[in-house]
Amino acid sequence: MSDVLTPSPAVQREAEPLALYVHWPFCASKCPYCDFNSHVRPAVDAARHGRALVAELEHEAARLAAWGGPRRLASVFFGGGTPSLMPPEAVAAVIGRARALFEAAPDLEVTLEANPTSVEAGRLREFRAAGVNRLSLGVQALDAASLGFLGRNHSAGEAVAALEHARATFPRLSFDLIYARPGQGEAAWRAELRRALALAADHLSLYQLTVEPGTRFATEHARGAFHLPEGDEAAALYAATAEEAARFGLAPYEVSNYAKPGAESRHNLAYWRYGDYLGIGAGAHQRLSRGGDILAARRHRAPETWLERVEREGHARVEEEALSPVDRGREAMLMGLRLSEGVDPRRIEARSGLPFEAVVDAGMLEALREEGYLAWLPDGRLAATTEGRLRLDALLPALLR
């Protein structure tokens, strides 16, 4: 596909707000459960890599401008990898250029993922000064044995200290925990979660541990080195998670994410609501509207190749295609039914260009509704029930055409 596409008359419609994802692919070590595009290197030219991120951002902004019409920037998210290993001045440079290149929302949400090691936690004030106003801490567990099993480099004490420091530094704070670990019972998980919730975060990402192909855990699990809670046991842990979060005023607005009212991640909502997002950095993906199309693209995964291509060509896109209406409808449903708010059929139709009945199997929808897995909400949205969200991976292939 050509680098700059001819504008379409349909582009005159009001443009989708834009979410910007910035990928920093480097980590101090590789966690055994992680299948993200993350890499351990003995040395990283962080300044050079930061300049390349700005260059790729400028290239993509020029391309969007050529398609016609200004774009409002609603959120920026630094993910990885471990973006808290970035130089704060590189973070500031990306934020500054993003604000200059787009129409930044007055309440622009800027999130950075961080690990709670003492070294990284010591830089939090610098990230705040760089323009980050929401921190996401990868705590994952609050006991030494679990942290060791998960391959984390921080202690439980460092995690608590980092959370307290972050709460005093950033207006918004989220942190991650992984549960359904080997041998973890419901009582132990409730106690750990209460301890975490007492630290006063307004947003939590609570993930059941899964074994992803290609990870070290996949090899160990295949040879029987550990076993994970399954079936009713895993479902009980999921139910306990929602109950404990509710005690502290956090509601499950997405399958694995809990927030106080107004504290939801605006950036991640852009994904789940099937909005437009631009991704820069090694391996980053994106979905961008152009007229009646949605263009899907990804960038080269290898950091060194990505860097060389950006310095040579201004970008490192390796694939870009206009998604078919069917694919757009499927993606919108796959993402939207993860949300407690569900999906608006009118939104699905607007993003796919198809009638809602062409996206879902009407007979299967009615059957799943009768079985209590899906429900029509009073405002006309279709949502998965609690039982349905537990089974989304199995339900969606049957529901979607």
Short mmCIF file of C-alpha atoms in Angstrom, two decimals:
data_model
loop_
_atom_site.label_atom_id
_atom_site.label_comp_id
_atom_site.label_asym_id
_atom_site.label_seq_id
_atom_site.Cartn_x
_atom_site.Cartn_y
_atom_site.Cartn_z
CA MET A 1 0.00 0.00 0.00
CA SER A 2 1.32 3.48 -0.83
CA ASP A 3 2.70 5.58 1.98
CA VAL A 4 0.39 8.57 1.52
CA LEU A 5 -3.09 7.71 0.35
CA THR A 6 -5.43 9.93 -1.62
CA PRO A 7 -8.01 11.56 0.67
CA SER A 8 -11.57 10.33 0.35
CA PRO A 9 -14.63 12.62 0.40
CA ALA A 10 -15.92 10.59 3.37
CA VAL A 11 -13.06 11.92 5.45
CA GLN A 12 -15.05 15.11 5.91
CA ARG A 13 -17.06 13.32 8.60
CA GLU A 14 -16.05 14.16 12.13
CA ALA A 15 -12.81 12.28 12.80
CA GLU A 16 -12.49 9.70 15.55
CA PRO A 17 -10.50 10.87 18.60
CA LEU A 18 -6.99 9.45 18.55
CA ALA A 19 -5.21 7.35 21.15
CA LEU A 20 -1.40 7.17 20.87
CA TYR A 21 0.50 4.08 22.01
CA VAL A 22 4.29 4.30 22.45
CA HIS A 23 6.17 1.00 22.76
CA TRP A 24 9.47 0.74 24.63
CA PRO A 25 10.61 -2.84 23.97
CA PHE A 26 13.39 -3.23 26.53
CA CYS A 27 13.30 -4.94 29.93
CA ALA A 28 15.89 -5.66 32.59
CA SER A 29 14.78 -9.32 32.49
CA LYS A 30 12.12 -11.40 30.73
CA CYS A 31 9.26 -12.58 32.93
CA PRO A 32 8.43 -16.28 32.38
CA TYR A 33 4.74 -15.59 31.68
CA CYS A 34 5.27 -12.69 29.24
CA ASP A 35 4.59 -13.03 25.50
CA PHE A 36 4.80 -9.30 24.77
CA ASN A 37 7.35 -7.87 22.36
CA SER A 38 9.99 -7.30 25.04
CA HIS A 39 13.74 -7.81 24.82
CA VAL A 40 16.71 -7.91 27.19
CA ARG A 41 19.84 -6.22 25.89
CA PRO A 42 23.23 -5.70 27.62
CA ALA A 43 23.15 -2.06 26.53
CA VAL A 44 20.58 0.24 24.95
CA ASP A 45 21.25 3.57 23.24
CA ALA A 46 18.20 5.08 24.91
CA ALA A 47 18.72 8.58 23.52
CA ARG A 48 18.92 7.28 19.94
CA HIS A 49 15.86 5.12 20.45
CA GLY A 50 13.96 8.07 21.91
CA ARG A 51 14.81 10.24 18.89
CA ALA A 52 13.51 7.48 16.61
CA LEU A 53 10.20 7.39 18.46
CA VAL A 54 9.77 11.12 17.85
CA ALA A 55 10.73 10.68 14.19
CA GLU A 56 8.18 7.91 13.66
CA LEU A 57 5.52 9.96 15.43
CA GLU A 58 6.23 12.92 13.12
CA HIS A 59 6.06 10.69 10.04
CA GLU A 60 2.70 9.23 11.05
CA ALA A 61 1.28 12.62 12.00
CA ALA A 62 2.18 13.97 8.55
CA ARG A 63 0.46 11.01 6.94
CA LEU A 64 -2.70 11.56 8.97
CA ALA A 65 -2.67 15.25 8.06
CA ALA A 66 -2.44 14.31 4.39
CA TRP A 67 -5.61 12.24 4.75
CA GLY A 68 -7.43 15.43 5.73
CA GLY A 69 -8.74 17.10 8.84
CA PRO A 70 -7.25 17.67 12.30
CA ARG A 71 -7.19 14.83 14.82
CA ARG A 72 -7.95 15.28 18.51
CA LEU A 73 -5.51 13.44 20.76
CA ALA A 74 -7.35 11.92 23.73
CA SER A 75 -4.65 9.78 25.37
CA VAL A 76 -1.01 8.72 25.28
CA PHE A 77 0.16 5.39 26.70
CA PHE A 78 3.79 4.33 27.18
CA GLY A 79 3.87 0.53 27.30
CA GLY A 80 6.37 -2.22 26.81
CA GLY A 81 8.64 -3.73 27.71
CA THR A 82 9.44 -1.50 30.63
CA PRO A 83 8.95 2.17 29.69
CA SER A 84 10.06 3.31 33.15
CA LEU A 85 13.56 2.42 31.87
CA MET A 86 13.20 5.26 29.35
CA PRO A 87 15.09 8.47 30.02
CA PRO A 88 12.52 10.97 31.37
CA GLU A 89 13.71 13.49 28.78
CA ALA A 90 12.76 11.03 26.00
CA VAL A 91 9.30 10.65 27.52
CA ALA A 92 9.00 14.45 27.68
CA ALA A 93 10.08 14.77 24.03
CA VAL A 94 7.42 12.33 22.79
CA ILE A 95 4.69 13.99 24.85
CA GLY A 96 5.74 17.45 23.68
CA ARG A 97 5.73 16.49 20.00
CA ALA A 98 2.40 14.69 20.33
CA ARG A 99 0.85 17.81 21.83
CA ALA A 100 2.31 19.94 19.04
CA LEU A 101 1.30 17.62 16.19
CA PHE A 102 -2.30 16.98 17.27
CA GLU A 103 -5.13 18.85 18.97
CA ALA A 104 -4.53 17.61 22.50
CA ALA A 105 -7.61 17.25 24.67
CA PRO A 106 -7.59 19.66 27.63
CA ASP A 107 -7.63 16.65 29.98
CA LEU A 108 -5.16 14.58 27.96
CA GLU A 109 -4.50 11.29 29.74
CA VAL A 110 -0.81 10.31 29.68
CA THR A 111 -0.05 6.91 31.18
CA LEU A 112 3.31 5.27 31.74
CA GLU A 113 3.85 1.68 32.84
CA ALA A 114 6.47 1.24 35.54
CA ASN A 115 8.03 -1.48 37.63
CA PRO A 116 8.31 -0.92 41.39
CA THR A 117 12.03 -1.60 41.76
CA SER A 118 13.75 0.97 43.92
CA VAL A 119 15.78 2.30 40.96
CA GLU A 120 12.74 2.90 38.76
CA ALA A 121 10.57 4.19 41.60
CA GLY A 122 13.19 6.84 42.29
CA ARG A 123 12.49 8.40 38.88
CA LEU A 124 8.75 8.86 39.32
CA ARG A 125 8.95 12.60 40.00
CA GLU A 126 10.93 13.05 36.79
CA PHE A 127 8.23 11.26 34.80
CA ARG A 128 5.58 13.44 36.41
CA ALA A 129 7.57 16.54 35.40
CA ALA A 130 7.83 15.11 31.87
CA GLY A 131 4.05 15.23 31.52
CA VAL A 132 2.89 11.81 32.73
CA ASN A 133 -0.31 12.16 34.78
CA ARG A 134 -1.29 8.51 35.22
CA LEU A 135 1.02 5.74 36.40
CA SER A 136 0.44 2.01 35.96
CA LEU A 137 2.60 -0.09 38.29
CA GLY A 138 3.35 -3.74 37.55
CA VAL A 139 3.11 -5.05 41.10
CA GLN A 140 1.79 -8.56 40.14
CA ALA A 141 1.95 -10.00 43.69
CA LEU A 142 2.52 -8.99 47.31
CA ASP A 143 4.37 -12.00 48.69
CA ALA A 144 7.97 -13.06 48.13
CA ALA A 145 7.26 -16.62 46.95
CA SER A 146 4.83 -15.50 44.25
CA LEU A 147 7.10 -12.69 43.10
CA GLY A 148 9.93 -15.21 42.73
CA PHE A 149 7.72 -17.62 40.80
CA LEU A 150 6.60 -14.81 38.46
CA GLY A 151 10.20 -13.75 37.86
CA ARG A 152 9.76 -10.25 39.23
CA ASN A 153 12.81 -8.19 40.21
CA HIS A 154 11.16 -6.30 43.08
CA SER A 155 10.25 -7.26 46.61
CA ALA A 156 6.84 -6.88 48.24
CA GLY A 157 8.28 -4.07 50.35
CA GLU A 158 9.49 -2.23 47.26
CA ALA A 159 6.04 -2.65 45.70
CA VAL A 160 4.29 -1.10 48.69
CA ALA A 161 6.81 1.74 48.88
CA ALA A 162 6.47 2.45 45.16
CA LEU A 163 2.67 2.50 45.41
CA GLU A 164 2.78 4.97 48.29
CA HIS A 165 5.28 7.17 46.45
CA ALA A 166 3.22 7.02 43.24
CA ARG A 167 0.01 7.92 45.06
CA ALA A 168 1.72 11.06 46.38
CA THR A 169 3.17 11.94 42.96
CA PHE A 170 0.48 11.25 40.34
CA PRO A 171 -3.15 12.37 40.26
CA ARG A 172 -4.15 8.94 38.90
CA LEU A 173 -2.71 5.53 39.76
CA SER A 174 -3.33 1.99 38.59
CA PHE A 175 -1.54 -1.24 39.36
CA ASP A 176 -1.58 -4.83 38.16
CA LEU A 177 -1.93 -8.06 40.09
CA ILE A 178 -1.81 -11.61 38.73
CA TYR A 179 -3.96 -14.22 40.48
CA ALA A 180 -5.03 -17.85 40.00
CA ARG A 181 -1.39 -18.75 40.68
CA PRO A 182 -0.39 -22.34 41.50
CA GLY A 183 -1.77 -23.38 44.88
CA GLN A 184 -3.50 -20.03 45.48
CA GLY A 185 -6.76 -20.52 47.33
CA GLU A 186 -9.68 -18.14 47.59
CA ALA A 187 -8.98 -17.06 51.18
CA ALA A 188 -5.33 -16.23 50.41
CA TRP A 189 -6.31 -14.26 47.30
CA ARG A 190 -8.96 -12.29 49.19
CA ALA A 191 -6.42 -11.36 51.88
CA GLU A 192 -3.81 -10.29 49.32
CA LEU A 193 -6.34 -8.29 47.34
CA ARG A 194 -7.63 -6.51 50.47
CA ARG A 195 -4.07 -5.53 51.30
CA ALA A 196 -3.60 -4.16 47.79
CA LEU A 197 -6.92 -2.30 47.75
CA ALA A 198 -6.12 -0.66 51.06
CA LEU A 199 -3.26 1.13 49.30
CA ALA A 200 -5.95 3.36 47.74
CA ALA A 201 -5.50 2.93 44.01
CA ASP A 202 -8.48 4.10 41.92
CA HIS A 203 -7.85 1.53 39.18
CA LEU A 204 -6.73 -2.10 39.26
CA SER A 205 -5.92 -4.55 36.48
CA LEU A 206 -6.43 -8.04 37.89
CA TYR A 207 -5.40 -10.81 35.53
CA GLN A 208 -5.83 -14.55 35.88
CA LEU A 209 -2.50 -16.22 35.16
CA THR A 210 -2.56 -17.87 31.75
CA VAL A 211 0.11 -19.92 30.00
CA GLU A 212 0.98 -18.27 26.70
CA PRO A 213 2.67 -20.15 23.83
CA GLY A 214 6.37 -19.50 23.43
CA THR A 215 6.96 -18.44 27.04
CA ARG A 216 9.12 -20.18 29.63
CA PHE A 217 5.96 -20.99 31.57
CA ALA A 218 4.61 -22.83 28.51
CA THR A 219 7.61 -25.17 28.57
CA GLU A 220 7.43 -25.69 32.34
CA HIS A 221 3.67 -26.20 32.35
CA ALA A 222 3.89 -28.76 29.54
CA ARG A 223 6.27 -30.91 31.58
CA GLY A 224 4.04 -30.66 34.66
CA ALA A 225 6.22 -28.33 36.71
CA PHE A 226 3.13 -26.49 38.00
CA HIS A 227 -0.65 -26.53 37.72
CA LEU A 228 -3.10 -23.63 37.64
CA PRO A 229 -6.58 -23.36 39.15
CA GLU A 230 -9.20 -24.30 36.57
CA GLY A 231 -12.96 -24.61 36.17
CA ASP A 232 -15.00 -23.90 39.28
CA GLU A 233 -11.89 -23.02 41.28
CA ALA A 234 -10.87 -20.33 38.78
CA ALA A 235 -14.46 -19.06 38.56
CA ALA A 236 -14.59 -18.73 42.36
CA LEU A 237 -11.41 -16.65 42.31
CA TYR A 238 -12.93 -14.41 39.63
CA ALA A 239 -16.10 -13.92 41.69
CA ALA A 240 -14.05 -13.19 44.81
CA THR A 241 -12.10 -10.57 42.87
CA ALA A 242 -15.23 -8.63 41.98
CA GLU A 243 -16.60 -8.90 45.53
CA GLU A 244 -13.44 -7.57 47.15
CA ALA A 245 -13.05 -4.75 44.61
CA ALA A 246 -16.67 -3.71 45.23
CA ARG A 247 -15.94 -3.38 48.96
CA PHE A 248 -13.54 -0.56 48.05
CA GLY A 249 -15.81 1.07 45.47
CA LEU A 250 -14.21 -0.37 42.33
CA ALA A 251 -16.51 -1.82 39.66
CA PRO A 252 -15.51 -4.27 36.89
CA TYR A 253 -15.86 -2.11 33.80
CA GLU A 254 -13.95 -4.69 31.69
CA VAL A 255 -13.21 -8.39 32.12
CA SER A 256 -9.94 -7.80 34.00
CA ASN A 257 -10.13 -4.11 34.93
CA TYR A 258 -11.75 -2.44 37.94
CA ALA A 259 -12.11 1.26 38.63
CA LYS A 260 -13.83 3.84 40.74
CA PRO A 261 -16.35 5.95 38.77
CA GLY A 262 -14.45 8.23 36.40
CA ALA A 263 -11.11 6.48 36.91
CA GLU A 264 -11.39 4.09 33.97
CA SER A 265 -8.42 3.99 31.60
CA ARG A 266 -9.46 6.27 28.74
CA HIS A 267 -6.69 4.90 26.57
CA ASN A 268 -7.72 1.27 26.96
CA LEU A 269 -11.36 2.23 26.47
CA ALA A 270 -10.33 3.44 23.00
CA TYR A 271 -9.29 -0.13 22.18
CA TRP A 272 -12.36 -1.77 23.70
CA ARG A 273 -14.74 0.71 22.06
CA TYR A 274 -12.93 0.11 18.77
CA GLY A 275 -11.71 3.65 18.37
CA ASP A 276 -8.72 4.90 16.40
CA TYR A 277 -5.27 4.34 17.82
CA LEU A 278 -1.81 5.08 16.47
CA GLY A 279 1.06 2.85 17.59
CA ILE A 280 4.74 3.75 17.34
CA GLY A 281 7.79 1.76 18.40
CA ALA A 282 8.99 -1.78 17.69
CA GLY A 283 6.11 -4.18 17.11
CA ALA A 284 3.37 -1.62 17.75
CA HIS A 285 -0.03 -2.13 16.10
CA GLN A 286 -2.60 0.47 15.06
CA ARG A 287 -6.11 0.94 13.68
CA LEU A 288 -6.79 4.23 11.87
CA SER A 289 -9.87 5.51 10.05
CA ARG A 290 -9.50 6.85 6.55
CA GLY A 291 -12.81 7.77 5.01
CA GLY A 292 -14.95 4.65 5.10
CA ASP A 293 -11.97 2.35 5.71
CA ILE A 294 -10.11 1.25 8.81
CA LEU A 295 -6.44 0.62 8.12
CA ALA A 296 -4.65 -2.00 10.25
CA ALA A 297 -0.87 -1.81 10.50
CA ARG A 298 2.00 -3.13 12.57
CA ARG A 299 5.69 -2.28 12.85
CA HIS A 300 8.80 -4.42 12.74
CA ARG A 301 9.19 -6.33 16.02
CA ALA A 302 12.99 -6.44 16.30
CA PRO A 303 14.17 -3.24 18.05
CA GLU A 304 17.39 -2.98 16.06
CA THR A 305 15.65 -3.42 12.70
CA TRP A 306 12.90 -1.02 13.74
CA LEU A 307 15.49 1.59 14.68
CA GLU A 308 17.42 1.27 11.41
CA ARG A 309 14.25 1.49 9.31
CA VAL A 310 12.95 4.55 11.12
CA GLU A 311 16.27 6.32 10.73
CA ARG A 312 16.36 5.40 7.04
CA GLU A 313 12.70 5.72 6.02
CA GLY A 314 10.96 7.61 8.82
CA HIS A 315 8.85 4.61 9.84
CA ALA A 316 9.04 0.84 10.29
CA ARG A 317 5.61 -0.30 9.13
CA VAL A 318 5.86 -3.80 7.68
CA GLU A 319 2.18 -4.48 7.03
CA GLU A 320 -0.82 -2.30 6.31
CA GLU A 321 -4.21 -3.27 4.95
CA ALA A 322 -7.75 -1.98 4.76
CA LEU A 323 -9.87 -4.30 6.87
CA SER A 324 -12.95 -5.82 5.29
CA PRO A 325 -16.36 -4.82 6.69
CA VAL A 326 -16.72 -8.31 8.18
CA ASP A 327 -13.34 -8.08 9.91
CA ARG A 328 -14.20 -4.64 11.27
CA GLY A 329 -17.47 -5.90 12.68
CA ARG A 330 -15.83 -8.94 14.26
CA GLU A 331 -13.05 -6.88 15.83
CA ALA A 332 -15.51 -4.35 17.22
CA MET A 333 -17.60 -7.13 18.80
CA LEU A 334 -14.59 -9.03 20.13
CA MET A 335 -13.36 -5.93 21.92
CA GLY A 336 -16.67 -4.40 22.96
CA LEU A 337 -18.20 -7.41 24.66
CA ARG A 338 -15.31 -7.37 27.13
CA LEU A 339 -16.85 -4.20 28.56
CA SER A 340 -19.58 -4.22 31.20
CA GLU A 341 -21.27 -1.43 29.21
CA GLY A 342 -21.46 -3.78 26.22
CA VAL A 343 -21.72 -2.72 22.59
CA ASP A 344 -24.09 -0.35 20.85
CA PRO A 345 -25.34 -1.95 17.60
CA ARG A 346 -25.28 1.49 15.98
CA ARG A 347 -21.59 1.84 16.80
CA ILE A 348 -20.89 -1.61 15.34
CA GLU A 349 -22.73 -0.62 12.17
CA ALA A 350 -20.92 2.71 11.90
CA ARG A 351 -17.47 1.14 12.30
CA SER A 352 -18.12 -1.90 10.12
CA GLY A 353 -20.41 -0.47 7.45
CA LEU A 354 -22.66 -3.52 7.86
CA PRO A 355 -26.07 -3.97 9.46
CA PHE A 356 -25.77 -5.49 12.93
CA GLU A 357 -27.54 -8.66 11.72
CA ALA A 358 -24.69 -9.26 9.26
CA VAL A 359 -22.14 -9.25 12.08
CA VAL A 360 -23.83 -11.59 14.59
CA ASP A 361 -25.81 -14.79 14.23
CA ALA A 362 -29.31 -13.77 15.36
CA GLY A 363 -30.29 -17.30 16.36
CA MET A 364 -27.16 -17.82 18.43
CA LEU A 365 -27.58 -14.39 20.03
CA GLU A 366 -31.07 -15.31 21.18
CA ALA A 367 -29.90 -18.68 22.46
CA LEU A 368 -27.06 -17.10 24.46
CA ARG A 369 -29.49 -14.53 25.83
CA GLU A 370 -31.89 -17.24 26.98
CA GLU A 371 -29.02 -19.11 28.64
CA GLY A 372 -28.06 -16.00 30.59
CA TYR A 373 -24.76 -15.26 28.89
CA LEU A 374 -25.85 -12.13 26.99
CA ALA A 375 -28.41 -9.45 27.81
CA TRP A 376 -29.99 -6.44 26.14
CA LEU A 377 -29.54 -3.39 28.37
CA PRO A 378 -32.24 -0.70 28.77
CA ASP A 379 -30.27 1.73 26.57
CA GLY A 380 -30.21 -0.75 23.68
CA ARG A 381 -26.70 -2.07 24.19
CA LEU A 382 -25.82 -5.75 24.06
CA ALA A 383 -23.68 -6.89 26.98
CA ALA A 384 -22.19 -10.10 28.30
CA THR A 385 -23.39 -11.02 31.79
CA THR A 386 -20.92 -11.96 34.51
CA GLU A 387 -21.32 -15.59 33.49
CA GLY A 388 -20.91 -14.64 29.86
CA ARG A 389 -17.68 -12.70 30.44
CA LEU A 390 -16.23 -15.80 32.07
CA ARG A 391 -16.86 -17.69 28.82
CA LEU A 392 -16.25 -15.06 26.15
CA ASP A 393 -13.49 -17.02 24.42
CA ALA A 394 -15.92 -19.87 23.83
CA LEU A 395 -19.02 -17.76 23.09
CA LEU A 396 -17.66 -15.31 20.55
CA PRO A 397 -16.74 -17.78 17.77
CA ALA A 398 -20.31 -19.09 17.87
CA LEU A 399 -21.91 -15.63 18.02
CA LEU A 400 -20.01 -13.90 15.22
CA ARG A 401 -20.69 -14.56 11.55
#
